[in-house]
XYZ file of N, CA and C in Angstrom:
759
model
N -144.661 239.983 6.734
C -145.420 239.986 5.502
C -146.215 238.697 5.381
N -147.522 238.791 5.373
C -148.379 237.613 5.279
C -148.815 237.415 3.835
N -148.079 236.569 3.128
C -148.284 236.312 1.703
C -148.432 237.630 0.939
N -147.394 238.481 0.935
C -147.481 239.792 0.285
C -147.867 239.671 -1.184
N -148.506 240.719 -1.683
C -149.018 240.722 -3.056
C -147.909 240.530 -4.080
N -148.201 239.675 -5.060
C -147.249 239.420 -6.135
C -147.572 240.108 -7.442
N -148.844 240.074 -7.887
C -149.177 240.703 -9.168
C -148.739 242.161 -9.226
N -147.996 242.492 -10.252
C -147.481 243.840 -10.508
C -146.366 244.254 -9.541
N -146.014 243.384 -8.578
C -144.922 243.694 -7.653
C -143.738 242.742 -7.819
N -143.976 241.602 -8.472
C -142.920 240.599 -8.622
C -141.714 241.174 -9.382
N -140.539 241.073 -8.772
C -139.277 241.499 -9.389
C -139.271 242.974 -9.789
N -139.962 243.782 -9.015
C -139.936 245.223 -9.242
C -138.890 245.854 -8.324
N -138.529 247.114 -8.533
C -137.554 247.773 -7.658
C -138.010 247.775 -6.197
N -137.055 247.752 -5.277
C -137.382 247.672 -3.847
C -138.138 248.902 -3.356
N -138.083 249.981 -4.095
C -138.791 251.195 -3.664
C -140.302 251.052 -3.729
N -140.795 250.048 -4.485
C -142.244 249.919 -4.646
C -142.806 248.618 -4.069
N -141.969 247.831 -3.412
C -142.458 246.581 -2.817
C -141.773 246.353 -1.469
N -142.268 245.351 -0.751
C -141.686 244.982 0.532
C -140.282 244.418 0.325
N -139.333 244.860 1.170
C -137.963 244.350 1.076
C -137.301 244.496 2.440
N -136.110 243.894 2.648
C -135.480 243.896 3.971
C -135.159 245.276 4.539
N -135.074 246.287 3.700
C -134.736 247.621 4.203
C -135.929 248.334 4.831
N -137.111 247.724 4.771
C -138.310 248.402 5.267
C -138.458 248.360 6.785
N -137.662 247.528 7.460
C -137.721 247.448 8.926
C -136.428 246.815 9.433
N -136.235 246.879 10.746
C -135.045 246.245 11.319
C -135.050 244.740 11.076
N -136.238 244.157 11.075
C -136.371 242.720 10.787
C -137.642 242.499 9.988
N -137.507 241.894 8.816
C -138.641 241.600 7.937
C -138.714 240.088 7.733
N -139.826 239.498 8.123
C -140.029 238.070 7.861
C -141.308 237.892 7.059
N -141.272 236.922 6.148
C -142.351 236.715 5.180
C -142.872 235.285 5.288
N -144.180 235.126 5.161
C -144.797 233.801 5.042
C -145.449 233.725 3.669
N -144.860 232.924 2.779
C -145.387 232.747 1.416
C -146.304 231.521 1.398
N -147.574 231.714 1.101
C -148.495 230.573 1.086
C -149.220 230.349 -0.238
N -149.290 231.359 -1.089
C -149.924 231.161 -2.402
C -149.141 231.977 -3.420
N -147.868 231.610 -3.553
C -146.944 232.392 -4.380
C -146.816 231.785 -5.768
N -146.531 232.635 -6.736
C -146.337 232.159 -8.101
C -146.450 233.296 -9.091
N -146.923 232.949 -10.264
C -147.096 233.931 -11.336
C -148.574 234.007 -11.659
N -149.152 235.177 -11.524
C -150.603 235.358 -11.588
C -151.262 234.700 -12.786
N -150.755 234.948 -14.011
C -151.460 234.478 -15.197
C -151.143 233.032 -15.563
N -150.187 232.412 -14.858
C -149.842 231.026 -15.160
C -150.422 230.066 -14.122
N -150.287 230.395 -12.856
C -150.858 229.514 -11.840
C -151.793 230.281 -10.905
N -152.208 231.458 -11.342
C -153.194 232.259 -10.624
C -152.849 232.399 -9.154
N -151.663 232.907 -8.876
C -151.195 233.081 -7.508
C -151.137 234.561 -7.162
N -151.807 234.978 -6.095
C -151.807 236.388 -5.712
C -150.581 236.797 -4.904
N -149.849 235.802 -4.368
C -148.708 236.109 -3.514
C -147.410 236.221 -4.288
N -146.449 236.911 -3.684
C -145.152 237.108 -4.333
C -144.275 235.874 -4.124
N -143.587 235.455 -5.171
C -142.765 234.247 -5.113
C -141.337 234.552 -4.685
N -140.808 235.686 -5.095
C -139.414 235.998 -4.813
C -139.194 236.269 -3.320
N -137.972 236.037 -2.862
C -137.619 236.363 -1.487
C -137.614 237.878 -1.330
N -138.157 238.351 -0.215
C -138.248 239.799 -0.026
C -138.109 240.212 1.436
N -137.545 239.328 2.274
C -137.339 239.660 3.679
C -135.980 239.191 4.156
N -135.759 239.258 5.450
C -134.567 238.646 6.033
C -134.768 237.126 6.106
N -135.932 236.738 6.595
C -136.320 235.329 6.621
C -137.572 235.163 5.767
N -137.487 234.332 4.735
C -138.638 234.046 3.869
C -139.072 232.608 4.109
N -140.211 232.439 4.766
C -140.746 231.110 5.062
C -141.637 230.642 3.913
N -141.374 229.428 3.446
C -142.162 228.813 2.381
C -142.779 227.512 2.914
N -143.876 227.585 3.689
C -144.511 226.359 4.163
C -145.041 225.544 2.987
N -144.778 224.249 3.016
C -145.232 223.339 1.960
C -144.723 223.752 0.580
N -143.625 224.471 0.541
C -143.071 224.950 -0.714
C -143.532 226.342 -1.106
N -144.565 226.873 -0.412
C -145.006 228.236 -0.639
C -146.033 228.436 -1.732
N -146.370 227.385 -2.482
C -147.274 227.551 -3.627
C -148.652 226.933 -3.406
N -148.692 225.708 -2.924
C -149.957 224.999 -2.736
C -150.042 224.527 -1.291
N -151.113 224.890 -0.615
C -151.286 224.520 0.783
C -152.186 223.299 0.919
N -151.781 222.305 1.721
C -152.640 221.134 1.939
C -153.969 221.566 2.546
N -155.036 220.962 2.060
C -156.371 221.316 2.531
C -157.043 222.390 1.701
N -156.325 222.972 0.730
C -156.897 224.006 -0.139
C -157.048 223.474 -1.561
N -158.184 223.740 -2.163
C -158.387 223.370 -3.558
C -157.716 224.395 -4.452
N -157.168 223.920 -5.553
C -156.537 224.833 -6.500
C -157.593 225.452 -7.409
N -157.528 226.769 -7.565
C -158.478 227.477 -8.424
C -158.030 227.383 -9.872
N -158.898 226.862 -10.719
C -158.587 226.748 -12.138
C -159.261 227.877 -12.908
N -158.481 228.694 -13.570
C -159.015 229.838 -14.312
C -159.013 229.508 -15.796
N -160.124 229.725 -16.507
C -160.147 229.458 -17.948
C -159.029 230.221 -18.652
N -158.318 229.584 -19.589
C -157.202 230.248 -20.287
C -157.590 231.571 -20.929
N -158.856 231.724 -21.348
C -159.273 232.952 -22.025
C -159.401 234.133 -21.056
N -159.464 233.856 -19.740
C -159.637 234.921 -18.762
C -158.316 235.594 -18.491
N -158.192 236.847 -18.918
C -156.942 237.574 -18.729
C -157.168 238.974 -18.144
N -158.409 239.306 -17.847
C -158.697 240.607 -17.270
C -158.390 240.559 -15.774
N -157.546 241.479 -15.301
C -157.101 241.442 -13.909
C -158.255 241.573 -12.930
N -159.257 242.367 -13.252
C -160.396 242.545 -12.351
C -161.217 241.266 -12.236
N -161.415 240.575 -13.371
C -162.148 239.303 -13.349
C -161.392 238.269 -12.530
N -160.071 238.228 -12.709
C -159.258 237.275 -11.978
C -159.336 237.506 -10.478
N -159.246 238.753 -10.053
C -159.260 239.034 -8.627
C -160.631 238.803 -8.014
N -161.695 239.037 -8.771
C -163.039 238.746 -8.272
C -163.204 237.248 -8.062
N -162.685 236.465 -9.017
C -162.766 235.011 -8.876
C -161.938 234.549 -7.690
N -160.783 235.161 -7.516
C -159.916 234.761 -6.408
C -160.562 235.041 -5.050
N -161.190 236.191 -4.902
C -161.766 236.560 -3.613
C -162.859 235.606 -3.173
N -163.430 234.875 -4.133
C -164.470 233.912 -3.779
C -163.885 232.651 -3.152
N -162.581 232.472 -3.278
C -161.949 231.278 -2.706
C -160.833 231.716 -1.746
N -159.651 232.015 -2.255
C -158.585 232.599 -1.451
C -158.046 231.748 -0.321
N -158.258 230.436 -0.349
C -157.850 229.567 0.763
C -156.346 229.634 1.021
N -155.548 229.451 -0.022
C -154.100 229.429 0.150
C -153.555 230.750 0.657
N -154.090 231.848 0.135
C -153.654 233.184 0.540
C -153.933 233.408 2.028
N -155.096 232.967 2.492
C -155.500 233.168 3.877
C -154.756 232.259 4.856
N -154.122 231.214 4.332
C -153.390 230.307 5.217
C -152.288 231.036 5.993
N -151.681 232.055 5.374
C -150.623 232.787 6.065
C -151.142 233.386 7.374
N -152.369 233.913 7.363
C -152.966 234.470 8.572
C -153.244 233.376 9.597
N -153.739 232.231 9.122
C -154.103 231.153 10.038
C -152.847 230.548 10.682
N -151.784 230.397 9.891
C -150.538 229.885 10.462
C -150.006 230.842 11.520
N -150.037 232.138 11.204
C -149.522 233.125 12.159
C -150.342 233.090 13.449
N -151.650 233.060 13.320
C -152.519 233.045 14.501
C -152.234 231.825 15.377
N -152.079 230.658 14.742
C -151.811 229.446 15.526
C -150.424 229.492 16.165
N -149.477 230.142 15.496
C -148.118 230.196 16.048
C -148.081 230.945 17.378
N -149.005 231.846 17.615
C -149.026 232.609 18.866
C -149.243 231.681 20.056
N -150.118 230.699 19.898
C -150.435 229.795 21.013
C -149.676 228.475 20.923
N -148.771 228.352 19.924
C -147.936 227.158 19.788
C -146.483 227.605 19.680
N -145.891 228.030 20.792
C -144.556 228.644 20.763
C -143.461 227.748 20.197
N -143.621 226.427 20.326
C -142.583 225.513 19.830
C -142.942 224.894 18.485
N -144.007 225.392 17.859
C -144.428 224.834 16.574
C -143.851 225.597 15.395
N -144.075 225.074 14.204
C -143.678 225.724 12.944
C -142.164 225.952 12.851
N -141.398 224.922 13.227
C -139.937 225.001 13.090
C -139.586 224.977 11.609
N -138.791 225.959 11.164
C -138.387 226.042 9.765
C -136.935 225.658 9.578
N -136.628 225.108 8.405
C -135.267 224.654 8.095
C -134.731 225.462 6.920
N -133.588 226.088 7.118
C -132.986 226.918 6.069
C -132.393 226.024 4.987
N -132.961 226.131 3.787
C -132.576 225.307 2.642
C -132.570 226.174 1.394
N -131.879 225.717 0.376
C -131.888 226.429 -0.896
C -133.172 226.182 -1.666
N -133.694 224.949 -1.582
C -134.901 224.602 -2.324
C -135.821 223.746 -1.455
N -137.098 223.699 -1.852
C -138.056 222.848 -1.150
C -137.699 221.372 -1.344
N -137.184 221.029 -2.501
C -136.779 219.648 -2.756
C -135.689 219.218 -1.776
N -134.718 220.089 -1.524
C -133.674 219.776 -0.553
C -134.272 219.506 0.818
N -135.262 220.314 1.183
C -135.930 220.122 2.472
C -136.638 218.770 2.527
N -137.395 218.446 1.476
C -138.142 217.187 1.432
C -137.198 215.988 1.554
N -136.037 216.088 0.911
C -135.066 214.986 0.936
C -134.260 214.936 2.227
N -134.463 215.896 3.116
C -133.782 215.875 4.404
C -132.379 216.441 4.403
N -132.009 217.177 3.344
C -130.650 217.698 3.247
C -130.369 218.799 4.268
N -131.394 219.390 4.852
C -131.211 220.491 5.802
C -131.645 220.094 7.209
N -131.655 218.814 7.478
C -132.127 218.269 8.758
C -130.954 217.605 9.464
N -130.830 217.719 10.791
C -131.681 218.473 11.714
C -131.236 219.923 11.793
N -131.725 220.642 12.806
C -131.319 222.031 12.978
C -129.817 222.108 13.267
N -129.119 223.104 12.720
C -127.700 223.282 13.037
C -127.525 223.735 14.487
N -126.293 223.851 14.916
C -126.018 224.190 16.323
C -126.592 225.544 16.717
N -126.717 226.469 15.752
C -127.294 227.771 16.072
C -128.816 227.752 16.134
N -129.417 226.583 15.852
C -130.860 226.444 15.941
C -131.575 226.747 14.639
N -132.906 226.675 14.696
C -133.759 226.925 13.529
C -134.734 228.055 13.846
N -135.106 228.832 12.844
C -136.120 229.878 13.065
C -137.515 229.285 13.168
N -138.393 229.989 13.861
C -139.788 229.598 13.996
C -140.644 230.505 13.126
N -141.476 229.903 12.288
C -142.362 230.701 11.436
C -143.465 231.316 12.276
N -143.750 232.588 12.032
C -144.873 233.226 12.697
C -144.468 234.203 13.781
N -145.213 234.196 14.867
C -145.092 235.207 15.910
C -143.720 235.235 16.577
N -143.049 234.083 16.630
C -141.777 234.015 17.353
C -140.563 233.976 16.426
N -140.739 234.412 15.192
C -139.620 234.429 14.248
C -138.492 235.334 14.728
N -138.843 236.389 15.463
C -137.811 237.335 15.904
C -136.935 236.786 17.022
N -137.250 235.604 17.549
C -136.432 234.995 18.599
C -135.173 234.356 18.029
N -135.128 234.154 16.726
C -133.975 233.512 16.093
C -132.792 234.480 16.110
N -131.703 234.066 16.741
C -130.567 234.959 16.961
C -129.886 235.407 15.669
N -129.970 234.601 14.617
C -129.281 234.907 13.364
C -130.241 235.451 12.303
N -131.334 236.006 12.752
C -132.408 236.404 11.823
C -131.990 237.466 10.816
N -131.068 238.349 11.189
C -130.699 239.441 10.288
C -129.243 239.376 9.830
N -128.588 238.230 10.057
C -127.187 238.151 9.629
C -127.064 238.137 8.107
N -128.128 237.687 7.435
C -128.182 237.716 5.972
C -129.592 238.096 5.547
N -129.715 238.592 4.337
C -131.031 238.869 3.775
C -131.474 237.706 2.896
N -132.781 237.581 2.717
C -133.387 236.601 1.811
C -132.971 235.169 2.136
N -133.051 234.816 3.411
C -132.793 233.444 3.835
C -134.056 232.617 3.594
N -133.951 231.574 2.793
C -135.102 230.730 2.484
C -135.277 229.679 3.578
N -136.504 229.568 4.056
C -136.815 228.649 5.152
C -138.027 227.806 4.758
N -137.909 226.469 4.953
C -138.988 225.568 4.536
C -139.485 224.723 5.706
N -140.744 224.345 5.627
C -141.375 223.472 6.603
C -142.671 222.956 6.003
N -143.269 221.972 6.643
C -144.576 221.469 6.210
C -145.609 221.713 7.297
N -146.861 221.779 6.879
C -147.971 221.958 7.817
C -149.034 220.899 7.537
N -150.015 220.836 8.417
C -151.144 219.948 8.203
C -152.223 220.608 7.366
N -153.216 219.833 6.891
C -154.279 220.370 6.039
C -155.369 221.116 6.796
N -155.424 220.955 8.120
C -156.457 221.614 8.920
C -155.904 221.869 10.321
N -156.630 222.633 11.124
C -156.184 222.916 12.483
C -156.112 221.641 13.310
N -155.102 221.496 14.147
C -153.923 222.353 14.275
C -152.969 222.128 13.097
N -152.408 223.211 12.577
C -151.557 223.141 11.391
C -150.109 222.758 11.717
N -149.650 223.030 12.924
C -148.243 222.812 13.287
C -147.859 221.341 13.167
N -146.665 221.111 12.637
C -146.112 219.761 12.513
C -144.666 219.772 13.009
N -144.218 218.606 13.475
C -142.853 218.453 13.965
C -142.156 217.386 13.142
N -141.000 217.728 12.583
C -140.286 216.833 11.667
C -139.452 215.810 12.438
N -139.531 214.552 12.002
C -138.755 213.463 12.581
C -138.052 212.697 11.468
N -136.866 212.230 11.763
C -136.141 211.319 10.874
C -136.222 209.934 11.496
N -136.773 208.988 10.756
C -136.993 207.646 11.298
C -136.183 206.619 10.522
N -135.366 205.852 11.249
C -134.574 204.767 10.685
C -135.144 203.439 11.171
N -135.340 202.511 10.260
C -135.817 201.178 10.621
C -134.853 200.140 10.052
N -134.207 199.380 10.938
C -133.363 198.273 10.480
C -134.191 196.996 10.572
N -134.360 196.347 9.416
C -135.268 195.203 9.356
C -134.547 193.898 9.668
N -135.315 192.997 10.197
C -134.853 191.641 10.465
C -135.792 190.706 9.718
N -135.241 189.895 8.825
C -136.089 189.018 8.014
C -135.326 187.746 7.659
N -136.068 186.735 7.322
C -135.460 185.453 6.943
C -135.134 185.407 5.455
N -135.682 186.349 4.690
C -135.432 186.408 3.248
C -135.868 187.779 2.736
N -135.569 188.082 1.469
C -136.064 189.325 0.873
C -137.591 189.314 0.864
N -138.181 190.456 1.255
C -139.634 190.521 1.346
C -140.137 191.771 0.645
N -141.339 191.678 0.056
C -141.979 192.817 -0.589
C -143.172 193.272 0.246
N -143.300 194.590 0.382
C -144.430 195.115 1.143
C -144.235 196.549 1.545
N -144.911 196.956 2.620
C -144.824 198.306 3.168
C -144.295 198.246 4.589
N -143.357 199.134 4.900
C -142.919 199.311 6.276
C -143.593 200.561 6.823
N -144.378 200.389 7.868
C -145.029 201.507 8.543
C -144.597 201.533 10.004
N -144.696 202.700 10.607
C -144.537 202.803 12.056
C -145.713 203.598 12.597
N -146.141 203.237 13.785
C -147.180 203.988 14.492
C -146.517 204.633 15.705
N -146.673 205.951 15.814
C -146.075 206.689 16.922
C -147.177 207.156 17.876
N -146.916 207.024 19.156
C -147.832 207.523 20.173
C -147.093 208.543 21.024
N -147.662 209.726 21.157
C -147.037 210.769 21.956
C -147.447 210.687 23.405
N -146.763 211.440 24.238
C -147.104 211.474 25.660
C -148.488 212.072 25.887
N -149.007 212.775 24.854
C -150.365 213.321 24.947
C -151.425 212.320 24.495
N -151.004 211.092 24.157
C -151.942 210.045 23.784
C -152.286 209.993 22.314
N -151.817 210.940 21.504
C -152.085 210.931 20.070
C -151.296 209.813 19.405
N -151.974 208.991 18.582
C -151.333 207.890 17.860
C -151.549 208.084 16.372
N -150.459 208.070 15.591
C -150.538 208.248 14.152
C -149.618 207.243 13.455
N -150.066 206.801 12.269
C -149.297 205.826 11.493
C -148.670 206.515 10.289
N -147.415 206.132 9.971
C -146.683 206.730 8.859
C -145.966 205.637 8.071
N -145.931 205.811 6.742
C -145.209 204.877 5.878
C -143.756 205.306 5.775
N -142.854 204.394 6.077
C -141.423 204.672 6.011
C -140.871 204.317 4.635
N -141.292 203.194 4.085
C -140.829 202.798 2.754
C -141.731 201.698 2.238
N -141.651 201.465 0.934
C -142.404 200.368 0.313
C -141.570 199.793 -0.819
N -141.728 198.505 -1.062
C -140.942 197.848 -2.110
C -140.369 196.535 -1.616
N -139.128 196.250 -2.021
C -138.451 195.020 -1.616
C -137.439 195.343 -0.528
N -137.472 194.569 0.554
C -136.608 194.831 1.699
C -135.674 193.644 1.938
N -134.411 193.974 2.250
C -133.391 192.951 2.471
C -133.068 192.839 3.957
N -132.868 191.637 4.443
C -132.533 191.444 5.857
C -131.297 192.249 6.250
N -131.366 192.928 7.377
C -130.232 193.679 7.892
C -130.091 195.087 7.357
N -130.822 195.436 6.290
C -130.729 196.783 5.734
C -131.512 197.789 6.586
N -131.083 199.046 6.531
C -131.770 200.122 7.250
C -132.458 201.037 6.248
N -133.712 201.384 6.535
C -134.501 202.249 5.662
C -134.934 203.472 6.465
N -134.910 204.626 5.805
C -135.253 205.854 6.531
C -136.215 206.714 5.733
N -136.891 207.574 6.461
C -137.791 208.546 5.840
C -137.954 209.720 6.796
N -138.439 210.845 6.259
C -138.714 212.035 7.051
C -140.217 212.221 7.120
N -140.737 212.372 8.321
C -142.173 212.564 8.489
C -142.421 213.870 9.229
N -143.572 214.440 8.985
C -143.991 215.657 9.670
C -145.237 215.294 10.470
N -145.064 215.170 11.770
C -146.123 214.639 12.618
C -146.758 215.721 13.480
N -148.015 215.534 13.805
C -148.701 216.452 14.714
C -148.401 216.148 16.163
N -147.577 215.120 16.405
C -147.196 214.747 17.770
C -146.018 215.613 18.205
N -146.250 216.472 19.180
C -145.174 217.315 19.702
C -144.556 216.647 20.931
N -143.356 217.037 21.240
C -142.722 216.497 22.438
C -142.231 215.083 22.252
N -142.158 214.350 23.369
C -141.577 213.012 23.363
C -142.530 211.968 22.800
N -141.938 210.934 22.223
C -142.687 209.771 21.747
C -142.673 208.720 22.847
N -143.840 208.266 23.270
C -143.921 207.307 24.373
C -143.974 205.862 23.891
N -144.349 205.669 22.619
C -144.487 204.292 22.127
C -144.265 204.272 20.623
N -143.539 203.265 20.138
C -143.293 203.076 18.713
C -143.715 201.663 18.333
N -144.536 201.541 17.312
C -144.969 200.221 16.839
C -144.488 200.012 15.410
N -143.921 198.850 15.153
C -143.506 198.473 13.807
C -144.653 197.720 13.146
N -145.017 198.145 11.938
C -146.134 197.525 11.220
C -145.648 197.061 9.851
N -145.961 195.826 9.504
C -145.508 195.248 8.244
C -146.713 194.737 7.473
N -146.788 195.134 6.192
C -147.879 194.689 5.337
C -147.296 194.117 4.059
N -147.541 192.841 3.820
C -147.025 192.190 2.613
C -147.770 192.662 1.378
N -147.049 192.740 0.243
C -147.701 192.986 -1.032
C -148.395 191.708 -1.491
N -149.482 191.856 -2.200
C -150.159 190.695 -2.761
C -149.286 190.088 -3.851
N -149.270 188.788 -3.958
C -148.422 188.135 -4.950
C -148.029 186.757 -4.457
N -146.859 186.286 -4.898
C -146.394 184.966 -4.462
C -146.342 184.884 -2.939
N -146.703 183.758 -2.426
C -146.738 183.566 -0.972
C -145.323 183.398 -0.436
N -144.951 184.224 0.539
C -143.661 184.106 1.211
C -143.873 183.389 2.542
N -142.949 182.489 2.843
C -143.007 181.825 4.140
C -142.145 182.537 5.173
N -141.389 183.537 4.713
C -140.491 184.246 5.610
C -141.224 185.194 6.543
N -140.470 185.704 7.489
C -141.016 186.641 8.466
C -140.235 187.954 8.402
N -140.900 189.044 8.743
C -140.281 190.357 8.738
C -140.517 191.019 10.090
N -139.484 191.643 10.611
C -139.607 192.368 11.868
C -138.666 193.554 11.878
N -138.717 194.322 12.936
C -137.820 195.470 13.088
C -136.773 195.138 14.135
N -135.509 195.131 13.710
C -134.423 194.900 14.649
C -134.165 196.142 15.498
N -134.364 197.307 14.861
C -134.145 198.564 15.582
C -134.902 199.684 14.887
N -135.506 200.576 15.668
C -136.170 201.776 15.157
C -135.560 202.984 15.868
N -135.010 203.918 15.090
C -134.387 205.112 15.658
C -135.148 206.342 15.183
N -135.487 207.226 16.103
C -136.204 208.454 15.785
C -135.328 209.650 16.167
N -135.084 210.533 15.208
C -134.293 211.736 15.443
C -135.192 212.941 15.289
N -135.251 213.780 16.314
C -136.052 215.004 16.264
C -135.227 216.127 15.695
N -135.882 217.029 14.949
C -135.152 218.094 14.299
C -135.333 219.461 14.916
N -136.056 219.530 16.064
C -136.321 220.829 16.670
C -135.065 221.402 17.326
N -135.220 222.652 17.742
C -134.119 223.325 18.425
C -133.776 222.603 19.716
């Protein structure tokens, strides 16, 4: 199901909408889900498959502008005409699926109860049975039909290529005193792609470890890691800041 229709189908009996009984395996990609008259979403929000993938939370896709509908507009035909002129979020489900065909190891999803749990890393890394892949290779997941309505979350990029790979990064700092600023790391993949990510910002204490979860377009192994430190403007510190250790944990199967 590629962002199945929500208006007039949300929370209706299974006889009139897509549900797990409609096939041996039903997987859903929710990309513009919500409630039509409140956030003008054409896609269904409720779980309706064996595996329900919610990329970026399933409601707002990076790289898509949100359509604002005047509060007075309540005619369904007017709403759908306005939607068809944009439809970016709804169409993302097709684009993700198409890219998944040529990116067999991309779009790794993490089974979580909520998107917030996913963002906070509560469902990372993949369990011993592995993680499902959103898109063309979803049926490769061995536990795909052991339960119905399994919620799966992941993040994507704002433009092609959309696939991202989740990493958990730990940085143990070495400093002569407490320092204020930003801790960044730059990762370089074996394919030569180099990207910078912010791990934390604020006040840092010598010997403490700071972590964050990033979704990078760098697939495969990391060939180089650079520690980057930027002081906040303010009182002049004479101390120095460095990285005693940087640990990267991959969450793929």
